[in-house]
Amino acid sequence: MAGYVLGIDQSTQGTKALLFDETGKLLCRADLPHRQIVNEKGWVEHDPEEIYQNTVGVVKLLVEKSGIDRREIRVLGISNQRETALVWDRATGRPVYNAIVWQCARGAAICEEIKQQKGAENIRSHTGLQLSPYFSAAKIAWVLRHVEGAQERADRGELCCGTVDSWLVYRLTGGKEFRTDYSNASRTQLFNIRTLNWDPEVCRLFGIPTSCLAQVTDSDGCYGETDFEGFLEHPIPIRGVLGDSHGALFGQGCLKRGMVKATYGTGSSIMMNIGEQPVFSDRVVTSLAWGMNGKVDYVLEGNINYTGAVITWLKDELKLITSPSETEELAKEASPCDTAYLVPAFSGLGAPYWDSEAKAVLYGMTRTTRRPEIVKAGLESIVYQITDVLTAMEQESGIAIEELRVDGGPTRNGYLMQFQSDMAQIPVQVPSSEELSGIGAAYAAGLAAGIYQMETLFEGQGRTKFAPSMTREDREQKYRGWKKAVEKALSK
């Protein structure tokens, strides 16, 4: 039976509700922002209750804005900011502390303890992830250690420890379902990606009881039903759950081995579908793409802390721009001979360097370096970081990358996309739709509900293509300069 598919994309900055018709076309979108709670230490938190209330509220806004009959909404898919972790009371649903956001590195000391205990290699071989406070495990462990009585209550099984998807599923189903999907589970640093179960040994290292963790379910599985606190006359099934980057991979149609996408958000996720067998690497991490139809696919992934956030820094802290849209013209205005490089290691460097002590540097300035050149260096730092990850992926997987599919707000910047194609030396494809994370989760839900058919679902996506145009000599010279700048930033 035809009808509408509802997607919720719960991201770092806010919550979006997306409405799709029976062909997969995006009809309408509504947004609600939430507070960014940042203290003097740079710790970053979100209020879980605000996120939940916004999730219910944004669906009401969407229905009002679109003018549809809410009775025709058939199914829900959810994509979410990954690694962000929270702990709540299993009986009451009340959080015991704010959600600790993926950007927050407060778990660094816990990771250092585990490293001293020689646990880092076990964690990498079991979970596919480098030991890092970036992932959910150290964040949950921090809450259990620092909230009075939390560890004891967790040991008694009274608390739920999870990610944003499991929090929303729990609340939307009235506490009936405590579930997460394979993609989110694989990013907690607690999940064994070989056995496809929570890893008891790794959980012990972090002090997190497996009894407090969600039931892992196929990404297109059954997550219960919701009526959004009575807003819908009849509850609808939740049939798609994916971490935002995995949702974007699916929404981009990267369903075959060797296909790659890059999401340009606050940070960036570069992800390569490597098929049904994992490949383990020291430079990028191995995760699960998704679990669907009873089997899992694996990915290589590199995460970068500061990509779109570099543009925010140029605007809010340096006051060099008043809106992101100015960056393209300023970059074109800048001298092509300028040798300034920005390495935005404001909270260390992620893949492929894994140096949490690296410091940001603005390197190679001359007397003629001006505002346009610094803005250009900021934009180009996004491309250089992504190129580093793509190079590592090719080398680790043995798969030649033929094209890069991209998504996220910064992909509207033509200078940025052309420079990305030039540096990576491959075509870059920008889809006409921006909401790839939410599209992926909604498509998974629509397929599971029988509304969509896989054979035709991805056919209608329009794309803008950028092809390499820079000479090899210029490209290599610029990239050598970037590598020299990175050396100045690294702590080792």
PDB file of N, CA and C in Angstrom, residues 163-221:
ATOM      1  N   THR A 163      23.552   4.860  22.538  1.00  0.00           N
ATOM      2  CA  THR A 163      23.782   5.938  21.595  1.00  0.00           C
ATOM      3  C   THR A 163      22.444   6.614  21.294  1.00  0.00           C
ATOM      4  N   VAL A 164      22.478   7.676  20.511  1.00  0.00           N
ATOM      5  CA  VAL A 164      21.275   8.491  20.329  1.00  0.00           C
ATOM      6  C   VAL A 164      20.146   7.706  19.671  1.00  0.00           C
ATOM      7  N   ASP A 165      20.479   6.794  18.766  1.00  0.00           N
ATOM      8  CA  ASP A 165      19.430   5.992  18.136  1.00  0.00           C
ATOM      9  C   ASP A 165      18.680   5.151  19.159  1.00  0.00           C
ATOM     10  N   SER A 166      19.432   4.509  20.060  1.00  0.00           N
ATOM     11  CA  SER A 166      18.777   3.639  21.048  1.00  0.00           C
ATOM     12  C   SER A 166      17.962   4.463  22.044  1.00  0.00           C
ATOM     13  N   TRP A 167      18.435   5.666  22.356  1.00  0.00           N
ATOM     14  CA  TRP A 167      17.669   6.587  23.213  1.00  0.00           C
ATOM     15  C   TRP A 167      16.337   6.961  22.556  1.00  0.00           C
ATOM     16  N   LEU A 168      16.378   7.316  21.279  1.00  0.00           N
ATOM     17  CA  LEU A 168      15.142   7.711  20.595  1.00  0.00           C
ATOM     18  C   LEU A 168      14.193   6.530  20.432  1.00  0.00           C
ATOM     19  N   VAL A 169      14.721   5.363  20.084  1.00  0.00           N
ATOM     20  CA  VAL A 169      13.857   4.181  19.967  1.00  0.00           C
ATOM     21  C   VAL A 169      13.200   3.884  21.310  1.00  0.00           C
ATOM     22  N   TYR A 170      13.987   3.944  22.390  1.00  0.00           N
ATOM     23  CA  TYR A 170      13.457   3.674  23.733  1.00  0.00           C
ATOM     24  C   TYR A 170      12.322   4.646  24.071  1.00  0.00           C
ATOM     25  N   ARG A 171      12.554   5.932  23.849  1.00  0.00           N
ATOM     26  CA  ARG A 171      11.546   6.932  24.221  1.00  0.00           C
ATOM     27  C   ARG A 171      10.348   6.913  23.273  1.00  0.00           C
ATOM     28  N   LEU A 172      10.590   6.765  21.982  1.00  0.00           N
ATOM     29  CA  LEU A 172       9.483   6.772  21.027  1.00  0.00           C
ATOM     30  C   LEU A 172       8.563   5.572  21.198  1.00  0.00           C
ATOM     31  N   THR A 173       9.092   4.458  21.708  1.00  0.00           N
ATOM     32  CA  THR A 173       8.261   3.270  21.935  1.00  0.00           C
ATOM     33  C   THR A 173       7.766   3.185  23.384  1.00  0.00           C
ATOM     34  N   GLY A 174       7.924   4.264  24.132  1.00  0.00           N
ATOM     35  CA  GLY A 174       7.455   4.268  25.518  1.00  0.00           C
ATOM     36  C   GLY A 174       8.218   3.318  26.411  1.00  0.00           C
ATOM     37  N   GLY A 175       9.506   3.115  26.109  1.00  0.00           N
ATOM     38  CA  GLY A 175      10.342   2.234  26.930  1.00  0.00           C
ATOM     39  C   GLY A 175      10.190   0.759  26.626  1.00  0.00           C
ATOM     40  N   LYS A 176       9.428   0.426  25.592  1.00  0.00           N
ATOM     41  CA  LYS A 176       9.211  -0.994  25.271  1.00  0.00           C
ATOM     42  C   LYS A 176      10.401  -1.622  24.553  1.00  0.00           C
ATOM     43  N   GLU A 177      11.157  -0.808  23.800  1.00  0.00           N
ATOM     44  CA  GLU A 177      12.248  -1.345  22.989  1.00  0.00           C
ATOM     45  C   GLU A 177      13.558  -0.646  23.333  1.00  0.00           C
ATOM     46  N   PHE A 178      14.578  -1.434  23.635  1.00  0.00           N
ATOM     47  CA  PHE A 178      15.923  -0.905  23.840  1.00  0.00           C
ATOM     48  C   PHE A 178      16.809  -1.604  22.825  1.00  0.00           C
ATOM     49  N   ARG A 179      16.944  -0.968  21.649  1.00  0.00           N
ATOM     50  CA  ARG A 179      17.623  -1.581  20.514  1.00  0.00           C
ATOM     51  C   ARG A 179      18.553  -0.581  19.840  1.00  0.00           C
ATOM     52  N   THR A 180      19.584  -1.127  19.218  1.00  0.00           N
ATOM     53  CA  THR A 180      20.455  -0.353  18.344  1.00  0.00           C
ATOM     54  C   THR A 180      20.721  -1.195  17.108  1.00  0.00           C
ATOM     55  N   ASP A 181      21.252  -0.554  16.063  1.00  0.00           N
ATOM     56  CA  ASP A 181      21.537  -1.345  14.859  1.00  0.00           C
ATOM     57  C   ASP A 181      23.027  -1.644  14.776  1.00  0.00           C
ATOM     58  N   TYR A 182      23.403  -2.472  13.806  1.00  0.00           N
ATOM     59  CA  TYR A 182      24.788  -2.902  13.665  1.00  0.00           C
ATOM     60  C   TYR A 182      25.733  -1.739  13.401  1.00  0.00           C
ATOM     61  N   SER A 183      25.289  -0.763  12.611  1.00  0.00           N
ATOM     62  CA  SER A 183      26.192   0.346  12.289  1.00  0.00           C
ATOM     63  C   SER A 183      26.542   1.140  13.542  1.00  0.00           C
ATOM     64  N   ASN A 184      25.538   1.473  14.344  1.00  0.00           N
ATOM     65  CA  ASN A 184      25.802   2.230  15.574  1.00  0.00           C
ATOM     66  C   ASN A 184      26.576   1.405  16.593  1.00  0.00           C
ATOM     67  N   ALA A 185      26.214   0.130  16.725  1.00  0.00           N
ATOM     68  CA  ALA A 185      26.917  -0.730  17.682  1.00  0.00           C
ATOM     69  C   ALA A 185      28.404  -0.797  17.353  1.00  0.00           C
ATOM     70  N   SER A 186      28.720  -0.853  16.062  1.00  0.00           N
ATOM     71  CA  SER A 186      30.112  -1.014  15.653  1.00  0.00           C
ATOM     72  C   SER A 186      30.945   0.234  15.908  1.00  0.00           C
ATOM     73  N   ARG A 187      30.293   1.358  16.222  1.00  0.00           N
ATOM     74  CA  ARG A 187      31.019   2.599  16.490  1.00  0.00           C
ATOM     75  C   ARG A 187      31.139   2.910  17.977  1.00  0.00           C
ATOM     76  N   THR A 188      30.675   2.015  18.829  1.00  0.00           N
ATOM     77  CA  THR A 188      30.775   2.259  20.275  1.00  0.00           C
ATOM     78  C   THR A 188      32.143   1.908  20.833  1.00  0.00           C
ATOM     79  N   GLN A 189      32.916   1.082  20.143  1.00  0.00           N
ATOM     80  CA  GLN A 189      34.159   0.481  20.622  1.00  0.00           C
ATOM     81  C   GLN A 189      33.900  -0.582  21.688  1.00  0.00           C
ATOM     82  N   LEU A 190      32.709  -1.153  21.671  1.00  0.00           N
ATOM     83  CA  LEU A 190      32.339  -2.221  22.597  1.00  0.00           C
ATOM     84  C   LEU A 190      31.853  -3.474  21.858  1.00  0.00           C
ATOM     85  N   PHE A 191      31.753  -3.404  20.540  1.00  0.00           N
ATOM     86  CA  PHE A 191      31.109  -4.455  19.748  1.00  0.00           C
ATOM     87  C   PHE A 191      32.156  -5.217  18.958  1.00  0.00           C
ATOM     88  N   ASN A 192      32.115  -6.548  19.047  1.00  0.00           N
ATOM     89  CA  ASN A 192      33.056  -7.388  18.318  1.00  0.00           C
ATOM     90  C   ASN A 192      32.536  -7.577  16.892  1.00  0.00           C
ATOM     91  N   ILE A 193      33.254  -7.009  15.933  1.00  0.00           N
ATOM     92  CA  ILE A 193      32.741  -7.035  14.560  1.00  0.00           C
ATOM     93  C   ILE A 193      33.015  -8.367  13.851  1.00  0.00           C
ATOM     94  N   ARG A 194      33.712  -9.284  14.529  1.00  0.00           N
ATOM     95  CA  ARG A 194      33.873 -10.640  13.984  1.00  0.00           C
ATOM     96  C   ARG A 194      32.734 -11.538  14.469  1.00  0.00           C
ATOM     97  N   THR A 195      32.472 -11.520  15.798  1.00  0.00           N
ATOM     98  CA  THR A 195      31.428 -12.381  16.360  1.00  0.00           C
ATOM     99  C   THR A 195      30.046 -11.754  16.256  1.00  0.00           C
ATOM    100  N   LEU A 196      29.985 -10.434  15.991  1.00  0.00           N
ATOM    101  CA  LEU A 196      28.733  -9.674  15.900  1.00  0.00           C
ATOM    102  C   LEU A 196      27.957  -9.697  17.215  1.00  0.00           C
ATOM    103  N   ASN A 197      28.702  -9.543  18.312  1.00  0.00           N
ATOM    104  CA  ASN A 197      28.112  -9.459  19.652  1.00  0.00           C
ATOM    105  C   ASN A 197      28.885  -8.427  20.468  1.00  0.00           C
ATOM    106  N   TRP A 198      28.242  -7.923  21.538  1.00  0.00           N
ATOM    107  CA  TRP A 198      28.980  -7.107  22.495  1.00  0.00           C
ATOM    108  C   TRP A 198      30.148  -7.938  23.020  1.00  0.00           C
ATOM    109  N   ASP A 199      31.305  -7.329  23.131  1.00  0.00           N
ATOM    110  CA  ASP A 199      32.511  -8.059  23.488  1.00  0.00           C
ATOM    111  C   ASP A 199      32.733  -8.007  24.997  1.00  0.00           C
ATOM    112  N   PRO A 200      32.601  -9.131  25.715  1.00  0.00           N
ATOM    113  CA  PRO A 200      32.716  -9.100  27.183  1.00  0.00           C
ATOM    114  C   PRO A 200      34.079  -8.601  27.661  1.00  0.00           C
ATOM    115  N   GLU A 201      35.131  -8.994  26.965  1.00  0.00           N
ATOM    116  CA  GLU A 201      36.481  -8.595  27.382  1.00  0.00           C
ATOM    117  C   GLU A 201      36.678  -7.087  27.255  1.00  0.00           C
ATOM    118  N   VAL A 202      36.256  -6.522  26.133  1.00  0.00           N
ATOM    119  CA  VAL A 202      36.398  -5.077  25.917  1.00  0.00           C
ATOM    120  C   VAL A 202      35.504  -4.307  26.885  1.00  0.00           C
ATOM    121  N   CYS A 203      34.281  -4.784  27.088  1.00  0.00           N
ATOM    122  CA  CYS A 203      33.376  -4.119  28.029  1.00  0.00           C
ATOM    123  C   CYS A 203      33.970  -4.088  29.430  1.00  0.00           C
ATOM    124  N   ARG A 204      34.639  -5.177  29.834  1.00  0.00           N
ATOM    125  CA  ARG A 204      35.291  -5.213  31.156  1.00  0.00           C
ATOM    126  C   ARG A 204      36.394  -4.165  31.258  1.00  0.00           C
ATOM    127  N   LEU A 205      37.157  -3.992  30.197  1.00  0.00           N
ATOM    128  CA  LEU A 205      38.225  -2.995  30.207  1.00  0.00           C
ATOM    129  C   LEU A 205      37.673  -1.593  30.482  1.00  0.00           C
ATOM    130  N   PHE A 206      36.484  -1.307  29.968  1.00  0.00           N
ATOM    131  CA  PHE A 206      35.874   0.004  30.172  1.00  0.00           C
ATOM    132  C   PHE A 206      34.973   0.055  31.405  1.00  0.00           C
ATOM    133  N   GLY A 207      34.737  -1.093  32.040  1.00  0.00           N
ATOM    134  CA  GLY A 207      33.863  -1.119  33.213  1.00  0.00           C
ATOM    135  C   GLY A 207      32.394  -0.963  32.881  1.00  0.00           C
ATOM    136  N   ILE A 208      31.988  -1.429  31.708  1.00  0.00           N
ATOM    137  CA  ILE A 208      30.599  -1.277  31.261  1.00  0.00           C
ATOM    138  C   ILE A 208      29.951  -2.654  31.181  1.00  0.00           C
ATOM    139  N   PRO A 209      28.947  -2.946  32.018  1.00  0.00           N
ATOM    140  CA  PRO A 209      28.298  -4.266  31.978  1.00  0.00           C
ATOM    141  C   PRO A 209      27.545  -4.472  30.661  1.00  0.00           C
ATOM    142  N   THR A 210      27.679  -5.643  30.064  1.00  0.00           N
ATOM    143  CA  THR A 210      26.967  -5.906  28.811  1.00  0.00           C
ATOM    144  C   THR A 210      25.453  -5.901  29.017  1.00  0.00           C
ATOM    145  N   SER A 211      25.003  -6.134  30.257  1.00  0.00           N
ATOM    146  CA  SER A 211      23.559  -6.140  30.540  1.00  0.00           C
ATOM    147  C   SER A 211      22.930  -4.761  30.364  1.00  0.00           C
ATOM    148  N   CYS A 212      23.765  -3.706  30.317  1.00  0.00           N
ATOM    149  CA  CYS A 212      23.253  -2.342  30.158  1.00  0.00           C
ATOM    150  C   CYS A 212      23.200  -1.904  28.701  1.00  0.00           C
ATOM    151  N   LEU A 213      23.612  -2.770  27.793  1.00  0.00           N
ATOM    152  CA  LEU A 213      23.702  -2.394  26.387  1.00  0.00           C
ATOM    153  C   LEU A 213      22.496  -2.901  25.602  1.00  0.00           C
ATOM    154  N   ALA A 214      22.209  -2.211  24.504  1.00  0.00           N
ATOM    155  CA  ALA A 214      20.988  -2.472  23.730  1.00  0.00           C
ATOM    156  C   ALA A 214      21.058  -3.772  22.953  1.00  0.00           C
ATOM    157  N   GLN A 215      19.895  -4.296  22.599  1.00  0.00           N
ATOM    158  CA  GLN A 215      19.814  -5.453  21.721  1.00  0.00           C
ATOM    159  C   GLN A 215      20.153  -5.013  20.298  1.00  0.00           C
ATOM    160  N   VAL A 216      21.122  -5.680  19.693  1.00  0.00           N
ATOM    161  CA  VAL A 216      21.567  -5.284  18.352  1.00  0.00           C
ATOM    162  C   VAL A 216      20.657  -5.940  17.312  1.00  0.00           C
ATOM    163  N   THR A 217      20.170  -5.115  16.396  1.00  0.00           N
ATOM    164  CA  THR A 217      19.117  -5.509  15.456  1.00  0.00           C
ATOM    165  C   THR A 217      19.531  -5.103  14.049  1.00  0.00           C
ATOM    166  N   ASP A 218      19.087  -5.852  13.043  1.00  0.00           N
ATOM    167  CA  ASP A 218      19.354  -5.459  11.660  1.00  0.00           C
ATOM    168  C   ASP A 218      18.937  -4.006  11.435  1.00  0.00           C
ATOM    169  N   SER A 219      19.684  -3.314  10.578  1.00  0.00           N
ATOM    170  CA  SER A 219      19.398  -1.905  10.305  1.00  0.00           C
ATOM    171  C   SER A 219      18.031  -1.715   9.669  1.00  0.00           C
ATOM    172  N   ASP A 220      17.510  -2.757   9.029  1.00  0.00           N
ATOM    173  CA  ASP A 220      16.154  -2.706   8.474  1.00  0.00           C
ATOM    174  C   ASP A 220      15.217  -3.623   9.260  1.00  0.00           C
ATOM    175  N   GLY A 221      15.532  -3.832  10.533  1.00  0.00           N
ATOM    176  CA  GLY A 221      14.750  -4.734  11.374  1.00  0.00           C
ATOM    177  C   GLY A 221      13.563  -4.051  12.027  1.00  0.00           C
TER     178      GLY A 221
END
